[in-house]
DNA sequence: ATATTGACGGGCA
DNA sequence: GTGCCCGCCAATA
């Protein structure tokens, strides 16, 4: 099966363990295109595959998606809290604690 | 092929 | 630490 831009993103996001998070930029970098962070976010937004834990992906400031595709940012937050991810405030996760370094 | 859009990142105030 | 501007990429309202 040929791997399109979006499909590669799903493969990577699926590897994120519960309780951990990563950023759009890191996924883009893993694709070999560090400048495509934006396109990454778009791909995840358009493809709400439930098998993909897209709620574990946040932006560089640790902020959750403003227009999350399944219940809004509040829903994304709830899923993360359930996995043990700590929040620094209403919309930002504690990146320092949960960000995956070798990814 | 061109223009518009959007779950973004870096750099600077 | 946060917020704004600009640049980048892929999909297409």
PDB file of N, CA and C (backbone and C1' of nucleotides) in Angstrom, chain A residues 5-6 33 35-36 38-39 42 46 60-61 88-89, chain C:
ATOM      1  N   UNK A   5       1.102  11.321   1.960  1.00  0.00           N
ATOM      2  CA  UNK A   5       1.520  12.227   3.036  1.00  0.00           C
ATOM      3  C   UNK A   5       0.721  11.967   4.309  1.00  0.00           C
ATOM      4  N   UNK A   6      -0.589  11.947   4.190  1.00  0.00           N
ATOM      5  CA  UNK A   6      -1.455  11.747   5.357  1.00  0.00           C
ATOM      6  C   UNK A   6      -1.283  10.387   6.006  1.00  0.00           C
ATOM      7  N   UNK A  33      10.094  16.772   6.515  1.00  0.00           N
ATOM      8  CA  UNK A  33       9.672  18.114   6.116  1.00  0.00           C
ATOM      9  C   UNK A  33       9.340  18.951   7.338  1.00  0.00           C
ATOM     10  N   UNK A  35       9.054  21.863   7.862  1.00  0.00           N
ATOM     11  CA  UNK A  35       8.232  23.055   7.645  1.00  0.00           C
ATOM     12  C   UNK A  35       6.766  22.731   7.362  1.00  0.00           C
ATOM     13  N   UNK A  36       6.467  21.445   7.342  1.00  0.00           N
ATOM     14  CA  UNK A  36       5.094  21.039   7.000  1.00  0.00           C
ATOM     15  C   UNK A  36       4.187  20.819   8.201  1.00  0.00           C
ATOM     16  N   UNK A  38       2.091  22.590   9.534  1.00  0.00           N
ATOM     17  CA  UNK A  38       0.748  23.056   9.234  1.00  0.00           C
ATOM     18  C   UNK A  38      -0.050  22.007   8.473  1.00  0.00           C
ATOM     19  N   UNK A  39       0.573  21.465   7.461  1.00  0.00           N
ATOM     20  CA  UNK A  39      -0.075  20.440   6.640  1.00  0.00           C
ATOM     21  C   UNK A  39      -0.391  19.226   7.501  1.00  0.00           C
ATOM     22  N   UNK A  42      -3.510  19.831   9.409  1.00  0.00           N
ATOM     23  CA  UNK A  42      -4.645  19.788   8.491  1.00  0.00           C
ATOM     24  C   UNK A  42      -5.030  18.348   8.193  1.00  0.00           C
ATOM     25  N   UNK A  46      -8.762  16.666   8.934  1.00  0.00           N
ATOM     26  CA  UNK A  46      -9.618  16.119   7.880  1.00  0.00           C
ATOM     27  C   UNK A  46      -9.858  14.619   8.022  1.00  0.00           C
ATOM     28  N   UNK A  60       3.257  23.632  19.436  1.00  0.00           N
ATOM     29  CA  UNK A  60       4.553  23.808  20.107  1.00  0.00           C
ATOM     30  C   UNK A  60       4.413  24.350  21.519  1.00  0.00           C
ATOM     31  N   UNK A  61       3.352  25.098  21.819  1.00  0.00           N
ATOM     32  CA  UNK A  61       3.152  25.652  23.155  1.00  0.00           C
ATOM     33  C   UNK A  61       2.412  24.683  24.065  1.00  0.00           C
ATOM     34  N   UNK A  88      -1.178  22.570  32.383  1.00  0.00           N
ATOM     35  CA  UNK A  88      -0.613  23.743  33.056  1.00  0.00           C
ATOM     36  C   UNK A  88      -1.690  24.788  33.229  1.00  0.00           C
ATOM     37  N   UNK A  89      -2.696  24.742  32.403  1.00  0.00           N
ATOM     38  CA  UNK A  89      -3.818  25.668  32.521  1.00  0.00           C
ATOM     39  C   UNK A  89      -4.966  25.077  31.706  1.00  0.00           C
TER      40      UNK A  89
ATOM     41  P    DG C   1       8.442  29.040  29.516  1.00  0.00           P
ATOM     42  O5'  DG C   1       7.522  30.295  29.720  1.00  0.00           O
ATOM     43  C5'  DG C   1       6.628  30.223  30.841  1.00  0.00           C
ATOM     44  C4'  DG C   1       5.726  31.434  30.801  1.00  0.00           C
ATOM     45  C3'  DG C   1       4.997  31.552  29.459  1.00  0.00           C
ATOM     46  O3'  DG C   1       3.655  31.116  29.623  1.00  0.00           O
ATOM     47  C1'  DG C   1       6.167  33.582  29.972  1.00  0.00           C
ATOM     48  P    DT C   2       2.690  30.831  28.376  1.00  0.00           P
ATOM     49  O5'  DT C   2       2.378  32.288  27.771  1.00  0.00           O
ATOM     50  C5'  DT C   2       1.638  33.231  28.556  1.00  0.00           C
ATOM     51  C4'  DT C   2       1.361  34.485  27.729  1.00  0.00           C
ATOM     52  C3'  DT C   2       0.603  34.175  26.433  1.00  0.00           C
ATOM     53  O3'  DT C   2      -0.420  35.145  26.235  1.00  0.00           O
ATOM     54  C1'  DT C   2       2.631  35.318  25.944  1.00  0.00           C
ATOM     55  P    DG C   3      -1.469  34.902  24.989  1.00  0.00           P
ATOM     56  O5'  DG C   3      -0.911  35.941  23.907  1.00  0.00           O
ATOM     57  C5'  DG C   3      -0.779  37.325  24.260  1.00  0.00           C
ATOM     58  C4'  DG C   3      -0.396  38.140  23.029  1.00  0.00           C
ATOM     59  C3'  DG C   3      -1.170  37.755  21.771  1.00  0.00           C
ATOM     60  O3'  DG C   3      -1.484  38.938  21.031  1.00  0.00           O
ATOM     61  C1'  DG C   3       1.147  37.438  21.409  1.00  0.00           C
ATOM     62  P    DC C   4      -2.442  38.802  19.694  1.00  0.00           P
ATOM     63  O5'  DC C   4      -1.420  39.238  18.553  1.00  0.00           O
ATOM     64  C5'  DC C   4      -0.715  40.471  18.669  1.00  0.00           C
ATOM     65  C4'  DC C   4       0.299  40.634  17.549  1.00  0.00           C
ATOM     66  C3'  DC C   4      -0.231  40.258  16.170  1.00  0.00           C
ATOM     67  O3'  DC C   4       0.154  41.232  15.217  1.00  0.00           O
ATOM     68  C1'  DC C   4       1.734  39.017  16.652  1.00  0.00           C
ATOM     69  P    DC C   5      -0.366  41.138  13.682  1.00  0.00           P
ATOM     70  O5'  DC C   5       0.960  40.648  12.938  1.00  0.00           O
ATOM     71  C5'  DC C   5       2.173  41.391  13.119  1.00  0.00           C
ATOM     72  C4'  DC C   5       3.260  40.858  12.206  1.00  0.00           C
ATOM     73  C3'  DC C   5       2.779  40.482  10.812  1.00  0.00           C
ATOM     74  O3'  DC C   5       3.736  40.902   9.850  1.00  0.00           O
ATOM     75  C1'  DC C   5       3.724  38.577  11.851  1.00  0.00           C
ATOM     76  P    DC C   6       3.372  40.646   8.244  1.00  0.00           P
ATOM     77  O5'  DC C   6       4.333  39.405   7.938  1.00  0.00           O
ATOM     78  C5'  DC C   6       5.726  39.531   8.248  1.00  0.00           C
ATOM     79  C4'  DC C   6       6.424  38.204   8.009  1.00  0.00           C
ATOM     80  C3'  DC C   6       6.106  37.606   6.640  1.00  0.00           C
ATOM     81  O3'  DC C   6       7.295  37.094   6.064  1.00  0.00           O
ATOM     82  C1'  DC C   6       5.595  36.047   8.320  1.00  0.00           C
ATOM     83  P    DG C   7       7.215  36.717   4.462  1.00  0.00           P
ATOM     84  O5'  DG C   7       7.590  35.152   4.498  1.00  0.00           O
ATOM     85  C5'  DG C   7       8.730  34.750   5.231  1.00  0.00           C
ATOM     86  C4'  DG C   7       8.676  33.251   5.496  1.00  0.00           C
ATOM     87  C3'  DG C   7       8.381  32.429   4.233  1.00  0.00           C
ATOM     88  O3'  DG C   7       9.293  31.353   4.172  1.00  0.00           O
ATOM     89  C1'  DG C   7       6.838  31.879   5.928  1.00  0.00           C
ATOM     90  P    DC C   8       9.403  30.556   2.716  1.00  0.00           P
ATOM     91  O5'  DC C   8       8.938  29.067   3.017  1.00  0.00           O
ATOM     92  C5'  DC C   8       9.088  28.509   4.291  1.00  0.00           C
ATOM     93  C4'  DC C   8       8.270  27.256   4.488  1.00  0.00           C
ATOM     94  C3'  DC C   8       7.805  26.562   3.213  1.00  0.00           C
ATOM     95  O3'  DC C   8       8.183  25.196   3.214  1.00  0.00           O
ATOM     96  C1'  DC C   8       5.969  26.946   4.696  1.00  0.00           C
ATOM     97  P    DC C   9       8.038  24.336   1.862  1.00  0.00           P
ATOM     98  O5'  DC C   9       6.747  23.444   2.161  1.00  0.00           O
ATOM     99  C5'  DC C   9       6.667  22.718   3.375  1.00  0.00           C
ATOM    100  C4'  DC C   9       5.364  21.958   3.452  1.00  0.00           C
ATOM    101  C3'  DC C   9       4.916  21.381   2.109  1.00  0.00           C
ATOM    102  O3'  DC C   9       4.613  20.007   2.248  1.00  0.00           O
ATOM    103  C1'  DC C   9       3.177  22.717   3.070  1.00  0.00           C
ATOM    104  P    DA C  10       4.283  19.159   0.910  1.00  0.00           P
ATOM    105  O5'  DA C  10       2.726  18.926   1.052  1.00  0.00           O
ATOM    106  C5'  DA C  10       2.253  18.335   2.246  1.00  0.00           C
ATOM    107  C4'  DA C  10       0.730  18.368   2.308  1.00  0.00           C
ATOM    108  C3'  DA C  10       0.055  17.782   1.070  1.00  0.00           C
ATOM    109  O3'  DA C  10      -1.047  17.014   1.486  1.00  0.00           O
ATOM    110  C1'  DA C  10      -0.663  20.014   1.389  1.00  0.00           C
ATOM    111  P    DA C  11      -1.927  16.189   0.384  1.00  0.00           P
ATOM    112  O5'  DA C  11      -3.340  16.940   0.516  1.00  0.00           O
ATOM    113  C5'  DA C  11      -3.969  17.003   1.799  1.00  0.00           C
ATOM    114  C4'  DA C  11      -5.198  17.884   1.729  1.00  0.00           C
ATOM    115  C3'  DA C  11      -6.203  17.476   0.628  1.00  0.00           C
ATOM    116  O3'  DA C  11      -7.516  17.624   1.126  1.00  0.00           O
ATOM    117  C1'  DA C  11      -5.503  19.703   0.284  1.00  0.00           C
ATOM    118  P    DT C  12      -8.818  17.150   0.224  1.00  0.00           P
ATOM    119  O5'  DT C  12      -9.341  18.507  -0.413  1.00  0.00           O
ATOM    120  C5'  DT C  12      -9.771  19.551   0.460  1.00  0.00           C
ATOM    121  C4'  DT C  12     -10.246  20.757  -0.351  1.00  0.00           C
ATOM    122  C3'  DT C  12     -11.034  20.376  -1.629  1.00  0.00           C
ATOM    123  O3'  DT C  12     -12.176  21.217  -1.736  1.00  0.00           O
ATOM    124  C1'  DT C  12      -9.278  21.835  -2.164  1.00  0.00           C
ATOM    125  P    DA C  13     -13.677  20.376  -1.965  1.00  0.00           P
ATOM    126  O5'  DA C  13     -14.665  21.071  -0.951  1.00  0.00           O
ATOM    127  C5'  DA C  13     -15.121  22.391  -1.146  1.00  0.00           C
ATOM    128  C4'  DA C  13     -15.656  22.956   0.127  1.00  0.00           C
ATOM    129  C3'  DA C  13     -16.100  24.401  -0.043  1.00  0.00           C
ATOM    130  O3'  DA C  13     -17.340  24.646   0.599  1.00  0.00           O
ATOM    131  C1'  DA C  13     -14.284  24.296   1.509  1.00  0.00           C
TER     132       DA C  13
END
